[in-house]
Amino acid sequence: MTTTRPTGFSEDYSAEVVAESFADTPDPRLKELMTSLVEHLHAFVKDIEPTEEEWQHAIDFLTDVGHLCDDTRQEFVLLSDVLGVSMLVDAINHRKPAGATDSTVLGPFHMVESPQRELGSTISLDHNGEPCVFAGQVRSSDGTPLPGARVDVWQANGAGYYDVQQPDVQPERNLRGLFDTDAHGRFWLRTVVPRYYPIPDDGPVGRLLTATKRHPNRPAHIHVIAEAESHAPLTTHVFVEGSPYLDSDTVFGVKQSLVRPVTVVDDPLRAERYTVSNPFRLLEFDIVLNPIIRRSQP
Amino acid sequence: MTTTRPTGFSEDYSAEVVAESFADTPDPRLKELMTSLVEHLHAFVKDIEPTEEEWQHAIDFLTDVGHLCDDTRQEFVLLSDVLGVSMLVDAINHRKPAGATDSTVLGPFHMVESPQRELGSTISLDHNGEPCVFAGQVRSSDGTPLPGARVDVWQANGAGYYDVQQPDVQPERNLRGLFDTDAHGRFWLRTVVPRYYPIPDDGPVGRLLTATKRHPNRPAHIHVIAEAESHAPLTTHVFVEGSPYLDSDTVFGVKQSLVRPVTVVDDPLRAERYTVSNPFRLLEFDIVLNPIIRRSQP
C-alpha cells in the first residue's frame, strides 16, 4: 500500500487510527463527539503515560462509581461536579448578557416537585434553623417587573440536610415551595437560614476528595428556578454571605454575583407585612431574566 | 485581592480553577494525574460544547457501563478497548527494541489458570475446528534459545468462543495450556485454528459500536504469555493470516509483525514428531524476549 495515512495501530498515530474507526458514524454530531473524545483521551494518556496498574485502578474506580449509582444516588454526577465539568457545561449553556442573573448548577436534590404555596407562607416545616424571610423581585432585563413569574425554591435546613436525605426525620416536602410573583413581580416567604453541607462522600468520589485533601463541602445556599412567560428559565442559587466554604465550594458553584447577606431588619411595618415578629432576618435576592427574542414568522 | 490568578469559577479559567483545587494532593503522582485529567477533560468539553441533554446522555451511558460490570463482565475494559486506550497503554508500557516480539492486549478471557501440559499434547478438548499444530521457539534477543521458558496459550475454538463463555458446552480449561520449552527452546502442541469473534456486544459498548457503524469483531488469534528467567515477560497474540477483520480489529490489537500463516505441511517425519497424520496444518510463531539488564550492586 502506498497511502500516507497510517493504517495500523501505533503509539504515535493511536488517536488518528481510532478516530478513523468512527468515520462512518451516520449522525454527524455523534461523529464529532467521538472524534473529539478520542483526540483528548489519547492526549491525556500520552501526557501521563499510566502504568498498567494505574490503568487498572482507573477501571476499578469507574466501576465503583457505576456500582454506587441508583435511583437516589448519582455518583457520576458527583464526579462530574467535583471535576468542575457540571459547572463548565452550565457556563457553556447559559452565557448571559450583562445584567441578567447568573446561573449555577441544578444539583442532585431537585428530585421531587415543590408544592405550590401562597406568598408569605413558610416552607420550614421542621423549624430547624434560624428563622429568616426570603424575598425579592423578578424582573426582565430592561427592568420591567414580571408579575405571575414562578419561583421554585428548595434548600437544606439549619443542620445542612435536605428532606429527601432524612425521610424519617424531616416532614415531606420540607423546605420546598413553588411561588407566583405578585402584581409587582415580588415574592416573599418564610424559611430558615440554610447551613453549609458536605456532598455525599461515603463513596469513590468521597475517597478521591480525601486522597487529594479536598473537603466535600458546599457553602450555604438556597436553590432557585425562576420562570416567566417569554423569558429563558433560570436555574441558580443564592449563597449566604459569610458562610464557610464560599471560596472553596467543592462543586465550583459559587459566583460572587450570587452572594447575598442575611441582614437583621428592625422595621415593625415590614415585619407585619411578612407576618414575623420584629426585628427579623432577611435575605433579599432580585432575579433578572432574559427575554426570548423570537423572529416574527414570515 | 490583588492576585492575578483567577479565584472564582468561569468558563475561561475553568481548568485552572479546578486544577488548583488539587494543589494540596500529598501524592505527587496522583496530583499529576488529576491535574492532567482536568486539563484534558475541560479541553474536551470546551471543544464540543455539549448541551445539557448530551451531558445527561454521557452520565447515563457511564452509569449503564458501570451497572453491567461484575465478576465475569468488565464493560469499562471493553470501553477502554474499543476506544484504543488499552492498546495505547500497552504500547506505552512495552516499548521494544527492534527484533523483540511485539506485545498486544491481554484481553478479558485470561480469567482462569491454564493447566500444565506436556509438549505435543492437545489443548482442543471439544475438537471444534480445523486441527492444527502450533509450534515455535523462544529465544533471547541475541538469538540464544531459551530452554525451560513457560508458554501460556489460550484461544477461542473453531466457532469463535472461549471455554468460559460456554461453561455448559465446552469442557473446562478447553483450549488452554501451559508448556515448558525443551532443551532447544522449542514448544509444540496440537490445537484447532481459532475463529474470529465478536466482543460481548449486548451492552452499552455494543450500542455505541452499532450507533457508529463499527463491527464488534476481532480477527482470529491465539493468546500467548511467554516468560523466561532474566527476561521481561511478554503478553501477545499470534494472528491468523487471511482472517476477516485483520485490518479492522475492534480493539486495535493487530500488529503486522504478529500475523502468521497457517500452512499445510506434507512431511511424514515431522507429522510423526508432532503425532499427527500427514499432511497437517501448522502455525509457527517464534518468540523473542528481552533480557532484563540488572546493574551489579555496589
Coordinates of N, CA, C and O in Angstrom, one line a residue, chain B residues 37-136:
Chain B
L37 N -5.8 15.3 34.0 CA -7.2 14.9 33.7 C -8.1 16.1 33.6 O -8.8 16.2 32.6
V38 N -7.9 17.0 34.5 CA -8.8 18.2 34.5 C -8.5 19.0 33.2 O -9.4 19.5 32.5
E39 N -7.2 19.2 32.9 CA -6.8 19.9 31.7 C -7.4 19.4 30.4 O -8.1 20.1 29.7
H40 N -7.3 18.0 30.3 CA -7.8 17.4 29.0 C -9.3 17.3 29.0 O -9.9 17.4 28.0
L41 N -9.9 17.0 30.2 CA -11.3 16.9 30.2 C -12.0 18.2 29.9 O -13.0 18.3 29.2
H42 N -11.5 19.3 30.5 CA -12.1 20.6 30.2 C -11.9 21.0 28.8 O -12.8 21.6 28.2
A43 N -10.7 20.7 28.2 CA -10.5 21.0 26.8 C -11.5 20.3 25.9 O -12.0 20.8 25.0
F44 N -11.8 19.0 26.3 CA -12.7 18.2 25.5 C -14.1 18.9 25.6 O -14.8 19.1 24.6
V45 N -14.5 19.3 26.8 CA -15.9 19.9 27.0 C -16.0 21.2 26.2 O -16.9 21.5 25.6
K46 N -14.9 22.0 26.3 CA -14.9 23.3 25.6 C -14.8 23.1 24.1 O -15.4 23.9 23.3
D47 N -14.2 22.0 23.6 CA -14.2 21.7 22.2 C -15.5 21.3 21.7 O -16.0 21.9 20.6
I48 N -16.3 20.5 22.4 CA -17.6 20.0 21.8 C -18.7 20.8 22.3 O -19.8 20.8 21.7
E49 N -18.6 21.6 23.4 CA -19.7 22.4 23.9 C -21.0 21.6 24.0 O -22.0 21.8 23.3
P50 N -21.0 20.6 24.9 CA -22.2 19.7 24.9 C -23.4 20.5 25.4 O -23.3 21.4 26.2
T51 N -24.6 20.1 24.9 CA -25.8 20.6 25.5 C -26.0 19.9 26.9 O -25.3 18.9 27.1
E52 N -26.9 20.4 27.7 CA -27.2 19.7 28.9 C -27.8 18.3 28.7 O -27.5 17.4 29.5
E53 N -28.5 18.1 27.6 CA -29.1 16.8 27.3 C -27.9 15.8 27.0 O -27.9 14.7 27.3
E54 N -26.9 16.3 26.2 CA -25.8 15.5 25.8 C -25.0 15.1 27.1 O -24.5 14.0 27.2
W55 N -24.8 16.1 28.0 CA -24.1 15.8 29.3 C -24.9 14.7 30.0 O -24.3 13.7 30.5
Q56 N -26.2 14.8 30.1 CA -27.0 13.8 30.7 C -26.9 12.4 30.1 O -26.8 11.4 30.7
H57 N -26.9 12.4 28.7 CA -26.7 11.1 28.0 C -25.3 10.5 28.4 O -25.2 9.3 28.5
A58 N -24.3 11.3 28.5 CA -23.0 10.8 28.9 C -23.0 10.2 30.3 O -22.5 9.1 30.5
I59 N -23.7 10.9 31.2 CA -23.8 10.4 32.6 C -24.6 9.0 32.5 O -24.2 8.1 33.2
D60 N -25.7 9.0 31.8 CA -26.5 7.8 31.7 C -25.7 6.6 31.1 O -25.7 5.5 31.5
F61 N -24.9 6.9 30.0 CA -24.1 5.9 29.4 C -23.0 5.3 30.3 O -22.9 4.1 30.5
L62 N -22.3 6.2 31.0 CA -21.3 5.7 32.0 C -22.0 4.9 33.1 O -21.4 3.9 33.6
T63 N -23.2 5.3 33.5 CA -23.9 4.6 34.6 C -24.2 3.2 34.1 O -24.1 2.2 34.8
D64 N -24.7 3.1 32.8 CA -25.1 1.8 32.2 C -23.8 0.9 32.2 O -23.9 -0.3 32.4
V65 N -22.7 1.5 31.7 CA -21.4 0.7 31.6 C -21.1 0.2 33.0 O -20.8 -1.0 33.2
G66 N -21.2 1.0 34.0 CA -20.9 0.6 35.4 C -21.8 -0.5 35.9 O -21.4 -1.5 36.5
H67 N -23.1 -0.4 35.6 CA -24.1 -1.4 36.1 C -23.8 -2.8 35.4 O -24.2 -3.8 36.0
L68 N -23.2 -2.8 34.2 CA -23.0 -4.1 33.6 C -21.8 -4.8 34.1 O -21.6 -6.0 33.8
C69 N -21.0 -4.2 34.9 CA -19.7 -4.8 35.3 C -20.0 -5.7 36.5 O -20.6 -5.3 37.5
D70 N -19.5 -6.9 36.4 CA -19.5 -7.9 37.5 C -18.3 -8.8 37.4 O -17.3 -8.5 36.7
D71 N -18.3 -9.9 38.1 CA -17.2 -10.8 38.1 C -16.8 -11.4 36.8 O -15.6 -11.8 36.5
T72 N -17.8 -11.5 35.9 CA -17.5 -12.1 34.6 C -17.6 -11.2 33.4 O -17.4 -11.6 32.3
R73 N -17.9 -9.9 33.7 CA -18.1 -9.0 32.6 C -17.5 -7.6 33.0 O -17.9 -7.1 34.0
Q74 N -16.5 -7.1 32.2 CA -15.9 -5.8 32.6 C -16.2 -4.9 31.4 O -15.4 -4.7 30.5
E75 N -17.3 -4.2 31.5 CA -17.7 -3.3 30.4 C -16.8 -2.1 30.3 O -16.6 -1.5 29.2
F76 N -16.2 -1.6 31.4 CA -15.3 -0.4 31.3 C -14.0 -0.9 30.5 O -13.4 -0.1 29.8
V77 N -13.6 -2.1 30.7 CA -12.4 -2.6 29.9 C -12.8 -2.6 28.5 O -12.0 -2.2 27.6
L78 N -14.0 -3.1 28.1 CA -14.4 -3.1 26.7 C -14.4 -1.7 26.2 O -14.0 -1.5 25.0
L79 N -14.9 -0.7 27.0 CA -15.0 0.6 26.5 C -13.5 1.2 26.3 O -13.3 1.8 25.2
S80 N -12.6 0.9 27.2 CA -11.2 1.2 27.0 C -10.7 0.6 25.7 O -9.9 1.2 25.0
D81 N -11.1 -0.7 25.5 CA -10.6 -1.4 24.3 C -11.0 -0.8 23.0 O -10.2 -0.6 22.1
V82 N -12.3 -0.5 22.9 CA -12.9 0.0 21.6 C -12.5 1.4 21.4 O -12.6 1.9 20.3
L83 N -12.0 2.1 22.4 CA -11.5 3.5 22.2 C -10.0 3.5 22.0 O -9.4 4.6 22.0
G84 N -9.4 2.3 21.9 CA -8.0 2.2 21.7 C -7.1 2.6 22.9 O -5.9 2.6 22.8
V85 N -7.7 2.8 24.0 CA -6.9 3.2 25.2 C -6.1 2.0 25.7 O -5.0 2.2 26.1
S86 N -6.7 0.8 25.7 CA -6.0 -0.4 26.2 C -4.7 -0.6 25.4 O -3.7 -0.8 26.0
M87 N -4.9 -0.5 24.1 CA -3.7 -0.7 23.2 C -2.7 0.4 23.4 O -1.4 0.1 23.4
L88 N -3.1 1.6 23.6 CA -2.2 2.7 23.9 C -1.4 2.5 25.2 O -0.2 2.7 25.2
V89 N -2.1 2.1 26.2 CA -1.4 1.8 27.5 C -0.4 0.7 27.3 O 0.7 0.7 27.8
D90 N -0.8 -0.3 26.6 CA 0.1 -1.4 26.3 C 1.3 -0.9 25.5 O 2.5 -1.3 25.9
A91 N 1.1 -0.1 24.5 CA 2.2 0.4 23.7 C 3.2 1.2 24.6 O 4.4 1.1 24.4
I92 N 2.6 2.1 25.4 CA 3.5 2.9 26.3 C 4.3 2.1 27.3 O 5.5 2.4 27.5
N93 N 3.7 1.0 27.7 CA 4.4 0.2 28.8 C 5.3 -0.9 28.2 O 6.0 -1.5 28.9
H94 N 5.2 -1.1 26.9 CA 6.0 -2.2 26.3 C 6.7 -1.7 25.0 O 6.6 -2.3 24.0
R95 N 7.4 -0.6 25.2 CA 8.3 -0.1 24.0 C 9.4 -1.1 23.9 O 10.1 -1.4 24.8
K96 N 9.6 -1.7 22.7 CA 10.5 -2.8 22.4 C 11.7 -2.3 21.6 O 11.5 -1.6 20.7
P97 N 12.9 -2.9 21.9 CA 14.0 -2.7 20.9 C 13.7 -3.5 19.7 O 12.9 -4.5 19.8
A98 N 14.2 -3.1 18.6 CA 14.0 -3.9 17.3 C 14.4 -5.3 17.5 O 15.4 -5.6 18.1
G99 N 13.6 -6.2 16.9 CA 13.9 -7.6 17.0 C 13.1 -8.4 18.0 O 12.8 -9.6 17.8
A100 N 12.7 -7.8 19.1 CA 11.9 -8.4 20.1 C 10.5 -8.6 19.6 O 10.0 -7.7 18.8
T101 N 9.8 -9.6 20.1 CA 8.4 -9.8 19.7 C 7.5 -8.7 20.3 O 7.6 -8.4 21.5
D102 N 6.6 -8.2 19.4 CA 5.7 -7.1 19.9 C 4.7 -7.7 20.9 O 4.3 -8.9 20.8
S103 N 4.2 -6.8 21.8 CA 3.2 -7.2 22.7 C 1.8 -6.7 22.1 O 1.7 -6.0 21.2
T104 N 0.7 -7.3 22.7 CA -0.6 -6.7 22.4 C -1.4 -7.0 23.7 O -0.9 -7.5 24.7
V105 N -2.7 -6.6 23.6 CA -3.5 -6.6 24.9 C -3.7 -8.0 25.4 O -3.8 -9.0 24.7
L106 N -3.9 -8.0 26.8 CA -4.2 -9.3 27.5 C -5.6 -9.8 27.1 O -5.8 -11.0 26.9
G107 N -6.5 -8.9 27.0 CA -7.9 -9.3 26.8 C -8.6 -9.8 28.0 O -7.9 -10.0 29.1
P108 N -9.9 -10.0 28.0 CA -10.7 -10.3 29.2 C -10.8 -11.8 29.5 O -11.5 -12.2 30.4
F109 N -10.2 -12.7 28.7 CA -10.5 -14.1 28.8 C -9.4 -14.9 29.5 O -9.5 -16.2 29.5
H110 N -8.4 -14.2 30.0 CA -7.4 -15.0 30.8 C -7.8 -15.0 32.3 O -7.1 -14.6 33.2
M111 N -9.0 -15.4 32.5 CA -9.6 -15.3 33.8 C -9.4 -16.6 34.6 O -9.7 -16.6 35.8
V112 N -8.9 -17.7 34.0 CA -8.6 -18.9 34.7 C -7.2 -19.4 34.4 O -6.7 -19.0 33.4
E113 N -6.6 -20.1 35.3 CA -5.2 -20.6 35.1 C -5.2 -21.7 34.1 O -6.0 -22.6 34.1
S114 N -4.2 -21.6 33.2 CA -4.1 -22.7 32.2 C -3.4 -23.9 32.9 O -2.6 -23.7 33.7
P115 N -3.9 -25.1 32.5 CA -3.3 -26.3 33.1 C -1.9 -26.6 32.4 O -1.7 -26.4 31.3
Q116 N -1.0 -27.1 33.3 CA 0.3 -27.5 32.8 C 0.1 -28.7 31.8 O -0.6 -29.7 32.2
R117 N 0.7 -28.7 30.7 CA 0.6 -29.8 29.7 C 1.9 -30.2 29.2 O 2.9 -29.4 29.1
E118 N 2.0 -31.5 28.7 CA 3.3 -32.0 28.1 C 3.4 -31.4 26.7 O 2.4 -31.2 26.0
L119 N 4.6 -31.1 26.2 CA 4.8 -30.7 24.8 C 4.2 -31.8 23.9 O 4.3 -33.0 24.1
G120 N 3.5 -31.3 22.9 CA 2.9 -32.2 21.9 C 1.5 -32.6 22.2 O 0.8 -33.1 21.4
S121 N 1.0 -32.4 23.5 CA -0.4 -32.7 23.8 C -1.3 -31.8 23.1 O -0.9 -30.7 22.6
T122 N -2.6 -32.1 23.2 CA -3.6 -31.3 22.5 C -4.3 -30.4 23.6 O -4.5 -30.9 24.7
I123 N -4.7 -29.2 23.2 CA -5.5 -28.4 24.1 C -6.9 -28.3 23.7 O -7.8 -27.8 24.4
S124 N -7.2 -28.9 22.5 CA -8.6 -28.9 22.0 C -9.3 -30.1 22.5 O -9.2 -31.2 22.0
L125 N -10.1 -29.9 23.5 CA -10.9 -31.0 24.2 C -12.2 -31.2 23.6 O -12.9 -32.2 23.8
D126 N -12.7 -30.2 22.8 CA -14.0 -30.3 22.2 C -13.9 -30.6 20.7 O -14.9 -30.8 20.0
H127 N -12.7 -30.6 20.1 CA -12.5 -30.9 18.7 C -13.3 -30.1 17.8 O -13.8 -30.6 16.8
N128 N -13.5 -28.8 18.2 CA -14.4 -27.9 17.4 C -13.4 -27.0 16.6 O -12.9 -26.0 17.1
G129 N -13.2 -27.4 15.3 CA -12.3 -26.5 14.5 C -11.4 -27.4 13.7 O -11.3 -28.6 13.9
E130 N -10.7 -26.8 12.8 CA -9.7 -27.5 11.9 C -8.5 -27.8 12.7 O -7.8 -26.9 13.2
P131 N -8.1 -29.1 12.8 CA -6.9 -29.5 13.6 C -5.6 -28.7 13.0 O -5.5 -28.5 11.8
C132 N -4.7 -28.4 13.9 CA -3.6 -27.6 13.6 C -2.5 -27.8 14.6 O -2.8 -27.9 15.8
V133 N -1.2 -27.8 14.2 CA -0.1 -27.8 15.1 C 0.3 -26.3 15.4 O 0.4 -25.6 14.4
F134 N 0.5 -26.0 16.6 CA 1.1 -24.7 16.9 C 2.5 -24.9 17.5 O 2.6 -25.6 18.5
A135 N 3.5 -24.3 16.9 CA 4.9 -24.5 17.3 C 5.7 -23.3 17.2 O 5.4 -22.4 16.4
G136 N 6.8 -23.3 17.9 CA 7.8 -22.2 17.8 C 8.9 -22.4 18.7 O 9.1 -23.4 19.4

